[in-house]
Amino acid sequence: MLNLKDILNGISSESKKMEWGNMKITIAKELDKTQDVLFLGLFEEDKDNGKSFSKELAEEVEEAMTRKAFSRKFGEMYGTKVSSHPYKKVVVTGLGEKKDFSVEKVRQALGKMVTATKGWSFSSFCTNVVEKVKTGADAELLGRAAAEGLLLANYNFNKYLAKDKQEKKKPLSMVSLQWNGGNDFSEGLKVGRVVVEATNWVRDLVNEPANVVNSEYMEKMAKQVASQYGSVKLKVLNKAELEKEGMGSLLGVNAGSQNPPKLLVLEYTGSKKGKYTAFLGKGITFDSGGYNLKPTKYIEDMKTDMAGAAAVMAAVKVAAELKIKKNLLGVMPLCENMVDATAQHPGDIVRAYNGKTIEIGNTDAEGRLVLCDALAYTEAKYAPEVMIDLATLTGACVVALGYYAAGVMGTDTELLGKLKDAGEVSGDRVWELPFFEEYQDWMDGSISDLNNISTKGKGYEAGSITAGVFLAKFVEKAKWAHVDIAGSAYWMVDGAYLSKGATGSGVRLLSYYLMGNQEKE
Ligand code: BES
Ligand code: ZN
Ligand code: ZN
């Protein structure tokens, strides 16, 4: 294993190999002939001839490049004729128009190459893509994006499949990137690896079923993080402490469950000065809906309702691993929303940590009920400057935005701007939903301070925004933003570098946000 100094010492013509996750990524000045597949990237306007890519393959590449059917649109791939060359396959790959190219396209292009190579049952490839797009790009960001595209696409969740089925789409063992630019690229690759390892860790946690991942399992994971890093401490509030603290809202949600409720607080110290930034994540390990039971087609994937908590835990891991200069809290209210004789009834009234009373208009609107206690508690105990919550909060957000952006809302325009920037650069996008003044009393109760569903109109209008309005009532001074990852956390379709299933949404967002907002010491 090379250390960072070795990486920064420059890249010799002999490629340097690094174990990154289950894939070795190497950097070499030339295209590496020892790999199974060669992908040659081409912009639509490129005038290159086959020779400029490879003297040995000139004719074949020229023939493929000039084929009428190969339009060079982004992601289009065309295999050359097979002849006597060192590769098992040579593929010309369209990169689209140069002006449309971005670091996100690097993620996508490399992701597509990983998926294609897996599909052909080869185990390695080399490509000129990052070398090709280096002009004008920030080499460090390019490195991050390259590692992310490769390692996110190499992920699979197949531990419950029989061995022979696991063999079918085996992850790649190696990729070689042609690169002749500066060392910032290697630095970026290293950062990208850290971020992806945390992201893939979240994908595992979210893909694992609810008969495995419950609050105790999450506690075990948090303990691992705390024991791995001296800079991280864990505080666990169990049922008795939650009762003592008066978190009646969280406890109400858990009332029908056999699994105990918990509030975990991971505390990372990365700076001698500076107030806390708190990340809070919804941790419902299964959301049946409670007595407002979810119907078939809506209940099946509800093991994913702890994706916010998992992303927050991963962000703390990233902060500790990268030694981010910031003091950070990862707050995770954990419980299960189940049906039982002991479960709360629709119409029950509970009292939250901050003393506000809440009528349970719908037992399925439980995420806000656990988060509101967590927000109020975190602010009272730690007085953070910033609080950002992540939650698979509303089906309405999936309807509004689908998979390719999380909804974000709040009142602090500077914080919202920072999150939008982090989302754009990392490819883990957020889209702002309007937090209009007119909605601010839509969650007011009639016989209690608040209702957990909207009491105006038909009750479902602007469902994601009214959920945010509810949460806002539990924040007093902190700069706060709410990120609804209901659609982005779990996909029903494959993407360029993320596949069907858990995506780890929020990890890149929070990691990039942290990297860009450190204390100046
Ligand atoms: N966990 C769900 C939201 C969700 C839906 C997440 C789809 C991921 C995919 C949440 O607890 C919920 O059930 N929300 C209700 C709120 C409603 C009752 C006001 C919803 O969106 O239907
Ligand atoms: Zn629910
Ligand atoms: Zn839920």
Coordinates of C-alpha atoms and ligand atoms in Angstrom, one line a residue:
M1 CA 0.0 0.0 0.0
L2 CA 1.4 3.3 -1.0
N3 CA 1.2 6.3 1.3
L4 CA 0.2 9.7 0.2
K5 CA 3.8 10.9 0.0
D6 CA 4.6 8.1 -2.5
I7 CA 1.6 9.1 -4.6
L8 CA 2.7 12.7 -4.5
N9 CA 6.3 11.9 -5.4
G10 CA 5.1 11.8 -9.0
I11 CA 4.1 9.2 -11.4
S12 CA 6.8 7.1 -13.0
S13 CA 6.2 5.5 -16.3
E14 CA 5.8 2.2 -14.4
S15 CA 2.3 2.5 -13.1
K16 CA 1.8 2.6 -9.4
K17 CA -0.7 0.3 -7.9
M18 CA -3.0 1.0 -5.0
E19 CA -5.6 -1.2 -3.4
W20 CA -8.8 0.8 -3.3
G21 CA -11.8 -1.0 -2.1
N22 CA -12.0 -4.1 -4.1
M23 CA -10.5 -2.4 -7.2
K24 CA -6.9 -1.4 -7.8
I25 CA -6.6 1.9 -9.6
T26 CA -3.3 2.6 -11.3
I27 CA -2.1 5.7 -13.0
A28 CA 0.3 5.5 -16.0
K29 CA 1.6 7.9 -18.6
E30 CA 0.8 5.5 -21.4
L31 CA -2.2 3.3 -22.0
D32 CA -1.6 0.1 -20.1
K33 CA -1.4 -2.9 -22.3
T34 CA -1.8 -5.4 -19.6
Q35 CA -5.6 -4.7 -19.1
D36 CA -8.4 -6.7 -20.6
V37 CA -10.3 -3.8 -22.3
L38 CA -9.2 -0.5 -23.7
F39 CA -11.7 2.3 -23.9
L40 CA -10.8 5.2 -26.1
G41 CA -12.8 8.4 -25.4
L42 CA -13.7 10.7 -28.3
F43 CA -15.4 14.0 -28.3
E44 CA -17.8 14.7 -31.2
E45 CA -15.6 17.3 -32.6
D46 CA -12.3 15.4 -32.2
K47 CA -10.2 15.3 -35.4
D48 CA -7.8 12.7 -34.0
N49 CA -6.8 9.8 -36.1
G50 CA -6.3 6.2 -34.9
K51 CA -2.6 6.7 -34.8
S52 CA -2.7 9.4 -32.2
F53 CA -4.2 6.9 -29.8
S54 CA -2.1 3.9 -30.6
K55 CA 0.4 3.1 -33.3
E56 CA -0.3 -0.6 -33.1
L57 CA -4.1 -0.3 -33.2
A58 CA -4.2 2.7 -35.6
E59 CA -6.1 0.9 -38.4
E60 CA -8.7 -0.7 -36.2
V61 CA -9.3 2.4 -34.2
E62 CA -9.5 4.5 -37.3
E63 CA -12.1 2.1 -38.8
A64 CA -14.2 2.1 -35.6
M65 CA -14.0 5.9 -35.2
T66 CA -15.1 6.6 -38.7
R67 CA -18.0 4.1 -38.7
K68 CA -21.2 5.9 -39.6
A69 CA -23.2 4.3 -36.8
F70 CA -20.7 5.7 -34.2
S71 CA -22.0 9.2 -33.7
R72 CA -19.8 9.9 -30.6
K73 CA -22.8 10.9 -28.5
F74 CA -22.1 10.7 -24.8
G75 CA -21.9 7.1 -23.5
E76 CA -22.1 5.5 -26.9
M77 CA -19.7 2.5 -27.3
Y78 CA -18.4 0.7 -30.3
G79 CA -16.1 -2.3 -30.3
T80 CA -13.4 -2.6 -33.0
K81 CA -12.7 -5.6 -35.1
V82 CA -10.9 -8.3 -33.1
S83 CA -7.3 -8.9 -34.3
S84 CA -3.9 -9.3 -32.9
H85 CA -3.5 -6.7 -30.2
P86 CA -2.7 -7.1 -26.5
Y87 CA -6.3 -6.3 -25.4
K88 CA -9.2 -8.7 -25.3
K89 CA -11.4 -5.8 -26.5
V90 CA -10.9 -2.3 -27.8
V91 CA -13.9 0.1 -27.5
V92 CA -14.3 3.6 -28.9
T93 CA -16.5 5.6 -26.5
G94 CA -18.4 8.7 -27.3
L95 CA -17.9 11.6 -24.9
G96 CA -20.4 14.0 -26.6
E97 CA -19.6 17.6 -27.2
K98 CA -16.6 19.1 -25.5
K99 CA -18.5 22.1 -24.2
D100 CA -21.0 19.8 -22.3
F101 CA -18.2 17.9 -20.6
S102 CA -18.0 18.2 -16.8
V103 CA -16.6 16.3 -13.8
E104 CA -20.0 14.6 -13.5
K105 CA -19.6 13.3 -17.0
V106 CA -16.3 11.8 -15.9
R107 CA -18.1 9.9 -13.2
Q108 CA -20.7 8.8 -15.7
A109 CA -18.2 7.8 -18.4
L110 CA -16.0 5.7 -16.0
G111 CA -19.1 4.2 -14.4
K112 CA -20.4 3.1 -17.8
M113 CA -17.0 1.5 -18.6
V114 CA -17.1 -0.4 -15.3
T115 CA -20.6 -1.7 -16.0
A116 CA -19.8 -2.6 -19.6
T117 CA -16.6 -4.4 -18.6
K118 CA -18.4 -6.4 -15.9
G119 CA -21.1 -7.3 -18.4
W120 CA -18.5 -8.8 -20.8
S121 CA -17.1 -10.7 -17.8
F122 CA -13.7 -9.1 -18.1
S123 CA -11.9 -7.9 -14.9
S124 CA -9.9 -4.8 -15.9
F125 CA -9.6 -1.9 -18.3
C126 CA -7.6 1.1 -19.2
T127 CA -8.7 4.4 -20.6
N128 CA -7.5 7.8 -21.8
V129 CA -10.6 9.6 -20.5
V130 CA -9.2 11.6 -17.6
E131 CA -6.1 12.5 -19.7
K132 CA -8.4 13.7 -22.4
V133 CA -10.5 16.0 -20.4
K134 CA -7.7 17.4 -18.1
T135 CA -7.5 20.8 -19.8
G136 CA -9.5 23.4 -18.0
A137 CA -10.6 21.0 -15.2
D138 CA -9.5 21.1 -11.6
A139 CA -7.2 18.1 -11.3
E140 CA -8.1 17.4 -7.7
L141 CA -11.8 17.4 -8.4
L142 CA -11.2 15.3 -11.5
G143 CA -9.4 12.7 -9.3
R144 CA -12.2 12.6 -6.8
A145 CA -14.8 12.2 -9.6
A146 CA -12.7 9.4 -11.3
A147 CA -12.5 7.4 -8.1
E148 CA -16.2 8.0 -7.4
G149 CA -17.3 6.9 -10.9
L150 CA -15.2 3.8 -10.8
L151 CA -15.8 2.6 -7.2
L152 CA -19.5 3.5 -7.0
A153 CA -20.1 1.5 -10.2
N154 CA -18.0 -1.4 -9.0
Y155 CA -20.4 -1.9 -6.0
N156 CA -22.8 -4.7 -5.7
F157 CA -24.9 -6.2 -3.0
N158 CA -25.0 -9.9 -3.7
K159 CA -24.0 -11.5 -0.3
Y160 CA -27.4 -13.3 -0.2
L161 CA -26.9 -14.9 -3.6
A162 CA -25.5 -18.4 -4.2
K163 CA -21.8 -18.4 -5.1
D164 CA -22.3 -19.2 -8.8
K165 CA -24.6 -16.2 -9.1
Q166 CA -22.2 -14.0 -7.3
E167 CA -19.5 -14.9 -9.9
K168 CA -21.6 -13.7 -12.8
K169 CA -21.2 -10.0 -12.3
K170 CA -17.9 -10.0 -10.4
P171 CA -16.5 -6.6 -9.6
L172 CA -13.5 -5.5 -11.6
S173 CA -10.1 -6.1 -10.0
M174 CA -8.2 -3.3 -11.7
V175 CA -8.4 -0.1 -13.8
S176 CA -5.5 1.9 -15.3
L177 CA -6.0 5.6 -16.0
Q178 CA -3.8 7.3 -18.5
W179 CA -2.6 10.6 -16.8
N180 CA 0.2 12.9 -17.6
G181 CA -0.9 15.9 -15.5
G182 CA -0.1 17.1 -12.0
N183 CA -0.1 15.2 -8.7
D184 CA -3.4 16.9 -7.5
F185 CA -5.1 14.2 -9.5
S186 CA -3.7 11.4 -7.2
E187 CA -4.6 13.5 -4.2
G188 CA -8.2 13.7 -5.5
L189 CA -8.3 10.0 -6.2
K190 CA -7.4 9.4 -2.6
V191 CA -10.1 11.7 -1.3
G192 CA -12.6 10.1 -3.7
R193 CA -11.8 6.7 -2.4
V194 CA -12.5 7.8 1.2
V195 CA -15.8 9.3 0.2
V196 CA -16.9 6.2 -1.8
E197 CA -15.9 3.7 0.8
A198 CA -18.2 5.6 3.2
T199 CA -20.9 5.8 0.5
N200 CA -20.7 2.1 -0.3
W201 CA -20.8 1.3 3.4
V202 CA -24.1 3.2 3.6
R203 CA -25.4 1.3 0.5
D204 CA -24.7 -1.9 2.4
L205 CA -26.5 -0.7 5.5
V206 CA -29.6 0.5 3.5
N207 CA -29.7 -2.6 1.3
E208 CA -29.6 -4.9 4.3
P209 CA -33.1 -5.9 5.4
A210 CA -34.9 -4.7 8.5
N211 CA -34.5 -8.2 10.2
V212 CA -30.8 -7.4 10.3
V213 CA -30.5 -3.6 10.6
N214 CA -32.3 -2.5 13.7
S215 CA -31.4 0.2 16.2
E216 CA -29.0 -2.2 18.0
Y217 CA -27.2 -2.9 14.7
M218 CA -26.9 0.8 14.0
E219 CA -25.5 1.3 17.5
K220 CA -22.9 -1.4 16.8
M221 CA -21.9 0.4 13.6
A222 CA -21.6 3.7 15.4
K223 CA -19.4 2.0 18.1
Q224 CA -17.1 0.8 15.3
V225 CA -16.7 4.3 14.0
A226 CA -16.0 5.6 17.5
S227 CA -13.4 2.9 18.2
Q228 CA -11.7 3.3 14.8
Y229 CA -11.0 7.1 15.3
G230 CA -9.6 8.7 18.4
S231 CA -11.3 12.0 17.3
V232 CA -14.8 10.5 17.5
K233 CA -16.9 9.8 20.6
L234 CA -20.2 8.1 20.9
K235 CA -23.1 9.0 23.2
V236 CA -26.1 6.6 23.4
L237 CA -29.4 7.5 24.8
N238 CA -31.5 4.4 25.5
K239 CA -35.2 4.3 26.3
A240 CA -34.9 5.2 30.0
E241 CA -32.8 8.3 29.1
L242 CA -35.2 9.3 26.3
E243 CA -38.0 9.1 28.8
K244 CA -36.1 11.1 31.3
E245 CA -35.3 13.8 28.6
G246 CA -38.9 13.9 27.6
M247 CA -38.7 12.8 24.0
G248 CA -42.3 11.9 23.9
S249 CA -42.6 12.3 20.1
L250 CA -39.8 9.8 19.3
L251 CA -41.1 7.4 22.0
G252 CA -44.6 7.5 20.5
V253 CA -43.4 6.3 17.1
N254 CA -41.5 3.4 18.7
A255 CA -44.4 2.3 21.0
G256 CA -45.5 -0.6 18.8
S257 CA -42.0 -2.1 18.3
Q258 CA -40.1 -4.9 19.9
N259 CA -36.8 -3.2 19.1
P260 CA -35.7 -0.5 21.5
P261 CA -35.5 3.2 20.5
K262 CA -32.2 5.0 20.6
L263 CA -30.7 8.3 20.0
L264 CA -27.0 8.2 19.0
V265 CA -24.7 11.2 19.0
L266 CA -21.4 10.8 17.3
E267 CA -19.1 13.7 18.2
Y268 CA -16.1 14.5 16.0
T269 CA -13.5 17.0 17.2
G270 CA -11.5 18.3 14.3
S271 CA -10.8 21.9 15.4
K272 CA -9.7 23.8 18.5
K273 CA -12.2 26.5 17.7
G274 CA -15.5 26.9 16.1
K275 CA -19.0 25.9 17.1
Y276 CA -20.6 22.6 16.1
T277 CA -22.1 21.7 12.9
A278 CA -24.8 19.1 13.4
F279 CA -25.9 16.5 10.8
L280 CA -29.1 14.8 11.8
G281 CA -30.5 11.7 10.1
K282 CA -33.9 10.0 10.2
G283 CA -33.3 6.4 11.4
I284 CA -36.5 4.5 11.0
T285 CA -35.2 0.9 10.6
F286 CA -38.6 -0.1 9.2
D287 CA -41.6 2.0 8.4
S288 CA -44.8 -0.1 8.2
G289 CA -46.8 3.2 8.5
G290 CA -48.2 2.1 11.9
Y291 CA -52.0 2.0 12.2
N292 CA -52.1 4.1 9.0
L293 CA -50.6 1.0 7.5
K294 CA -48.8 1.3 4.1
P295 CA -50.4 -0.7 1.3
T296 CA -48.7 -3.2 -1.0
K297 CA -46.3 -1.5 -3.4
Y298 CA -45.4 1.1 -0.8
I299 CA -44.4 -0.9 2.2
E300 CA -41.8 -3.3 0.6
D301 CA -38.9 -1.0 0.5
M302 CA -39.3 0.6 3.9
K303 CA -36.2 -1.0 5.3
T304 CA -34.6 2.0 3.5
D305 CA -36.1 4.5 6.0
M306 CA -32.9 4.8 7.9
A307 CA -30.9 6.0 4.9
G308 CA -30.6 9.5 6.5
A309 CA -29.1 8.2 9.7
A310 CA -26.7 6.0 7.8
A311 CA -25.5 8.9 5.6
V312 CA -24.9 11.0 8.7
M313 CA -22.9 8.3 10.3
A314 CA -20.8 7.9 7.1
A315 CA -20.2 11.7 6.9
V316 CA -18.7 11.6 10.4
K317 CA -16.5 8.7 9.2
V318 CA -15.3 10.8 6.2
A319 CA -14.6 13.8 8.5
A320 CA -12.5 11.7 10.8
E321 CA -10.7 9.9 8.0
L322 CA -9.9 13.1 6.1
K323 CA -9.2 15.0 9.4
I324 CA -11.6 17.8 8.4
K325 CA -11.1 21.0 10.4
K326 CA -14.5 21.3 12.0
N327 CA -16.4 20.1 15.0
L328 CA -19.1 17.9 14.0
L329 CA -22.1 16.1 15.5
G330 CA -23.9 13.1 13.8
V331 CA -27.2 12.7 15.5
M332 CA -29.3 9.7 14.8
P333 CA -32.8 9.1 16.2
L334 CA -33.5 5.4 15.7
C335 CA -36.6 3.3 16.0
E336 CA -39.1 1.3 14.2
N337 CA -42.7 2.3 13.1
M338 CA -44.8 -0.9 13.7
V339 CA -48.3 -2.0 14.4
D340 CA -49.1 -3.6 17.8
A341 CA -51.5 -3.3 20.7
T342 CA -49.0 -1.0 22.2
A343 CA -48.6 1.2 19.1
Q344 CA -49.8 4.8 19.1
H345 CA -53.3 5.5 17.7
P346 CA -54.1 8.0 15.1
G347 CA -55.4 11.0 17.1
D348 CA -53.0 10.4 20.0
I349 CA -51.4 13.6 21.4
V350 CA -47.7 13.4 22.4
R351 CA -45.4 16.0 24.0
A352 CA -42.0 16.7 22.3
Y353 CA -38.7 17.4 23.9
N354 CA -39.3 21.2 23.6
G355 CA -42.7 20.9 25.3
K356 CA -44.8 21.4 22.2
T357 CA -47.8 19.1 21.9
I358 CA -48.4 17.2 18.6
E359 CA -51.6 15.4 17.5
I360 CA -50.9 12.3 15.4
G361 CA -53.0 13.0 12.4
N362 CA -51.3 10.1 10.6
T363 CA -49.0 7.5 12.1
D364 CA -47.2 7.2 8.8
A365 CA -45.8 10.7 9.1
E366 CA -43.4 9.4 11.7
G367 CA -40.0 10.7 10.3
R368 CA -40.8 14.3 11.4
L369 CA -41.8 12.9 14.8
V370 CA -38.4 11.4 15.5
L371 CA -36.4 14.3 13.9
C372 CA -38.2 17.0 15.8
D373 CA -37.1 15.6 19.1
A374 CA -33.6 15.2 17.8
L375 CA -33.4 18.7 16.5
A376 CA -34.7 20.3 19.7
Y377 CA -32.4 18.1 21.8
T378 CA -29.3 18.8 19.7
E379 CA -29.9 22.6 19.8
A380 CA -30.6 22.6 23.6
K381 CA -27.5 20.5 24.5
Y382 CA -24.9 21.6 21.9
A383 CA -26.0 25.0 20.6
P384 CA -24.7 24.2 17.1
E385 CA -24.2 27.0 14.6
V386 CA -25.6 24.9 11.7
M387 CA -28.0 22.0 11.7
I388 CA -28.6 20.0 8.5
D389 CA -31.1 17.1 8.6
L390 CA -31.3 14.3 6.1
A391 CA -34.4 12.2 5.8
T392 CA -36.4 9.8 3.6
L393 CA -39.3 12.0 4.7
T394 CA -42.0 12.2 2.1
G395 CA -43.4 10.3 -0.9
A396 CA -44.3 13.8 -2.2
C397 CA -40.6 14.4 -2.8
V398 CA -40.3 11.3 -4.9
V399 CA -43.3 12.5 -6.9
A400 CA -41.8 16.0 -7.3
L401 CA -38.2 15.3 -8.0
G402 CA -37.8 11.6 -8.7
Y403 CA -34.3 10.1 -8.1
Y404 CA -31.8 12.6 -9.4
A405 CA -31.9 15.2 -6.7
A406 CA -32.9 15.5 -3.1
G407 CA -35.2 18.2 -2.0
V408 CA -33.7 21.0 0.1
M409 CA -35.4 23.7 2.0
G410 CA -34.8 26.2 4.8
T411 CA -34.5 29.9 5.5
D412 CA -30.8 30.5 5.5
T413 CA -29.9 31.4 1.9
E414 CA -26.2 31.2 2.5
L415 CA -26.4 27.6 3.9
L416 CA -28.8 26.6 1.0
G417 CA -26.3 28.0 -1.5
K418 CA -23.4 26.0 0.1
L419 CA -25.5 22.8 -0.1
K420 CA -26.5 23.5 -3.7
D421 CA -22.8 24.0 -4.6
A422 CA -21.7 20.8 -2.8
G423 CA -24.5 18.9 -4.6
E424 CA -23.5 20.3 -8.0
V425 CA -19.8 19.5 -7.7
S426 CA -20.2 16.1 -6.1
G427 CA -23.0 15.0 -8.4
D428 CA -25.2 14.2 -5.3
R429 CA -27.6 17.0 -6.2
V430 CA -30.2 18.9 -4.2
W431 CA -33.0 21.0 -5.6
E432 CA -34.6 23.8 -3.5
L433 CA -38.3 23.6 -2.7
P434 CA -39.9 27.0 -1.8
F435 CA -40.4 27.5 1.8
F436 CA -43.1 30.1 1.3
E437 CA -44.4 32.2 4.2
E438 CA -48.0 31.1 3.3
Y439 CA -47.2 27.5 4.4
Q440 CA -45.8 28.4 7.8
D441 CA -49.1 27.8 9.7
W442 CA -50.2 24.7 7.7
M443 CA -49.0 22.3 10.5
D444 CA -50.7 24.2 13.3
G445 CA -53.0 21.9 15.4
S446 CA -56.6 22.6 16.4
I447 CA -56.5 20.9 19.9
S448 CA -52.7 20.8 20.2
D449 CA -49.7 23.1 19.2
L450 CA -49.0 21.1 16.0
N451 CA -50.4 18.3 13.9
N452 CA -48.0 15.9 12.2
I453 CA -49.9 16.3 8.9
S454 CA -51.1 19.4 7.2
T455 CA -54.4 20.7 8.6
K456 CA -55.1 23.0 5.6
G457 CA -56.7 22.2 2.2
K458 CA -56.9 18.5 1.4
G459 CA -54.0 17.8 3.7
Y460 CA -51.5 16.6 1.0
E461 CA -50.7 19.7 -1.0
A462 CA -47.0 20.7 -0.9
G463 CA -46.4 17.5 1.2
S464 CA -42.6 17.9 1.2
I465 CA -42.7 21.6 2.1
T466 CA -45.2 21.2 4.9
A467 CA -43.1 18.4 6.4
G468 CA -40.2 20.9 6.4
V469 CA -42.4 23.5 8.0
F470 CA -43.1 21.1 10.9
L471 CA -39.4 20.5 11.4
A472 CA -38.7 24.2 11.4
K473 CA -40.9 24.6 14.5
F474 CA -38.2 22.7 16.5
V475 CA -35.3 24.9 15.5
E476 CA -34.7 28.2 17.3
K477 CA -31.4 29.8 16.6
A478 CA -29.3 27.5 14.4
K479 CA -28.9 28.0 10.7
W480 CA -30.9 25.0 9.5
A481 CA -31.6 23.2 6.3
H482 CA -33.7 20.1 5.6
V483 CA -32.7 17.6 2.9
D484 CA -35.4 15.1 1.8
I485 CA -33.7 12.1 0.3
A486 CA -36.8 9.9 -0.1
G487 CA -36.3 9.7 -3.9
S488 CA -32.5 9.9 -4.2
A489 CA -31.6 7.3 -1.5
Y490 CA -33.0 4.3 -3.3
W491 CA -33.4 3.9 -7.0
M492 CA -35.6 1.5 -8.9
V493 CA -33.5 2.0 -12.1
D494 CA -29.8 1.7 -12.9
G495 CA -27.8 4.9 -13.5
A496 CA -24.5 5.5 -15.1
Y497 CA -22.5 4.8 -12.0
L498 CA -25.2 4.1 -9.4
S499 CA -27.2 0.9 -9.7
K500 CA -30.7 0.0 -8.7
G501 CA -31.1 -0.1 -4.9
A502 CA -29.4 2.0 -2.2
T503 CA -27.3 4.9 -3.5
G504 CA -25.7 6.4 -0.4
S505 CA -27.4 9.7 -1.2
G506 CA -26.2 12.5 1.1
V507 CA -22.7 11.1 1.8
R508 CA -21.0 12.9 -1.1
L509 CA -23.2 16.0 -0.5
L510 CA -22.2 16.3 3.2
S511 CA -18.6 15.3 2.6
Y512 CA -18.1 17.9 -0.1
Y513 CA -19.9 20.5 2.1
L514 CA -17.5 19.7 4.9
M515 CA -14.4 19.8 2.7
G516 CA -15.4 23.3 1.5
N517 CA -16.4 24.7 4.9
Q518 CA -13.5 24.0 7.3
E519 CA -12.4 26.2 10.1
K520 CA -9.4 28.5 9.3
E521 CA -6.9 27.8 11.9
Ligands
BES1 N1 -40.9 7.0 4.9 C1 -42.0 7.6 4.3 C2 -41.6 8.4 3.1 C3 -41.0 7.7 1.9 C4 -41.9 7.4 0.8 C5 -39.7 7.4 1.8 C6 -41.4 6.7 -0.3 C7 -39.2 6.7 0.7 C8 -40.0 6.4 -0.4 C9 -42.6 8.6 5.3 O1 -42.5 8.2 6.6 C10 -44.1 8.6 5.0 O2 -44.7 7.6 5.0 N2 -44.5 9.8 4.7 C11 -45.9 10.0 4.3 C12 -46.4 11.3 5.0 C13 -47.9 11.6 4.9 C14 -48.6 10.6 5.7 C15 -48.1 13.0 5.3 C16 -46.0 10.1 2.8 O3 -45.2 10.6 2.2 O4 -47.0 9.5 2.3
ZN2 ZN -44.1 6.8 7.2
ZN3 ZN -40.8 7.0 7.1

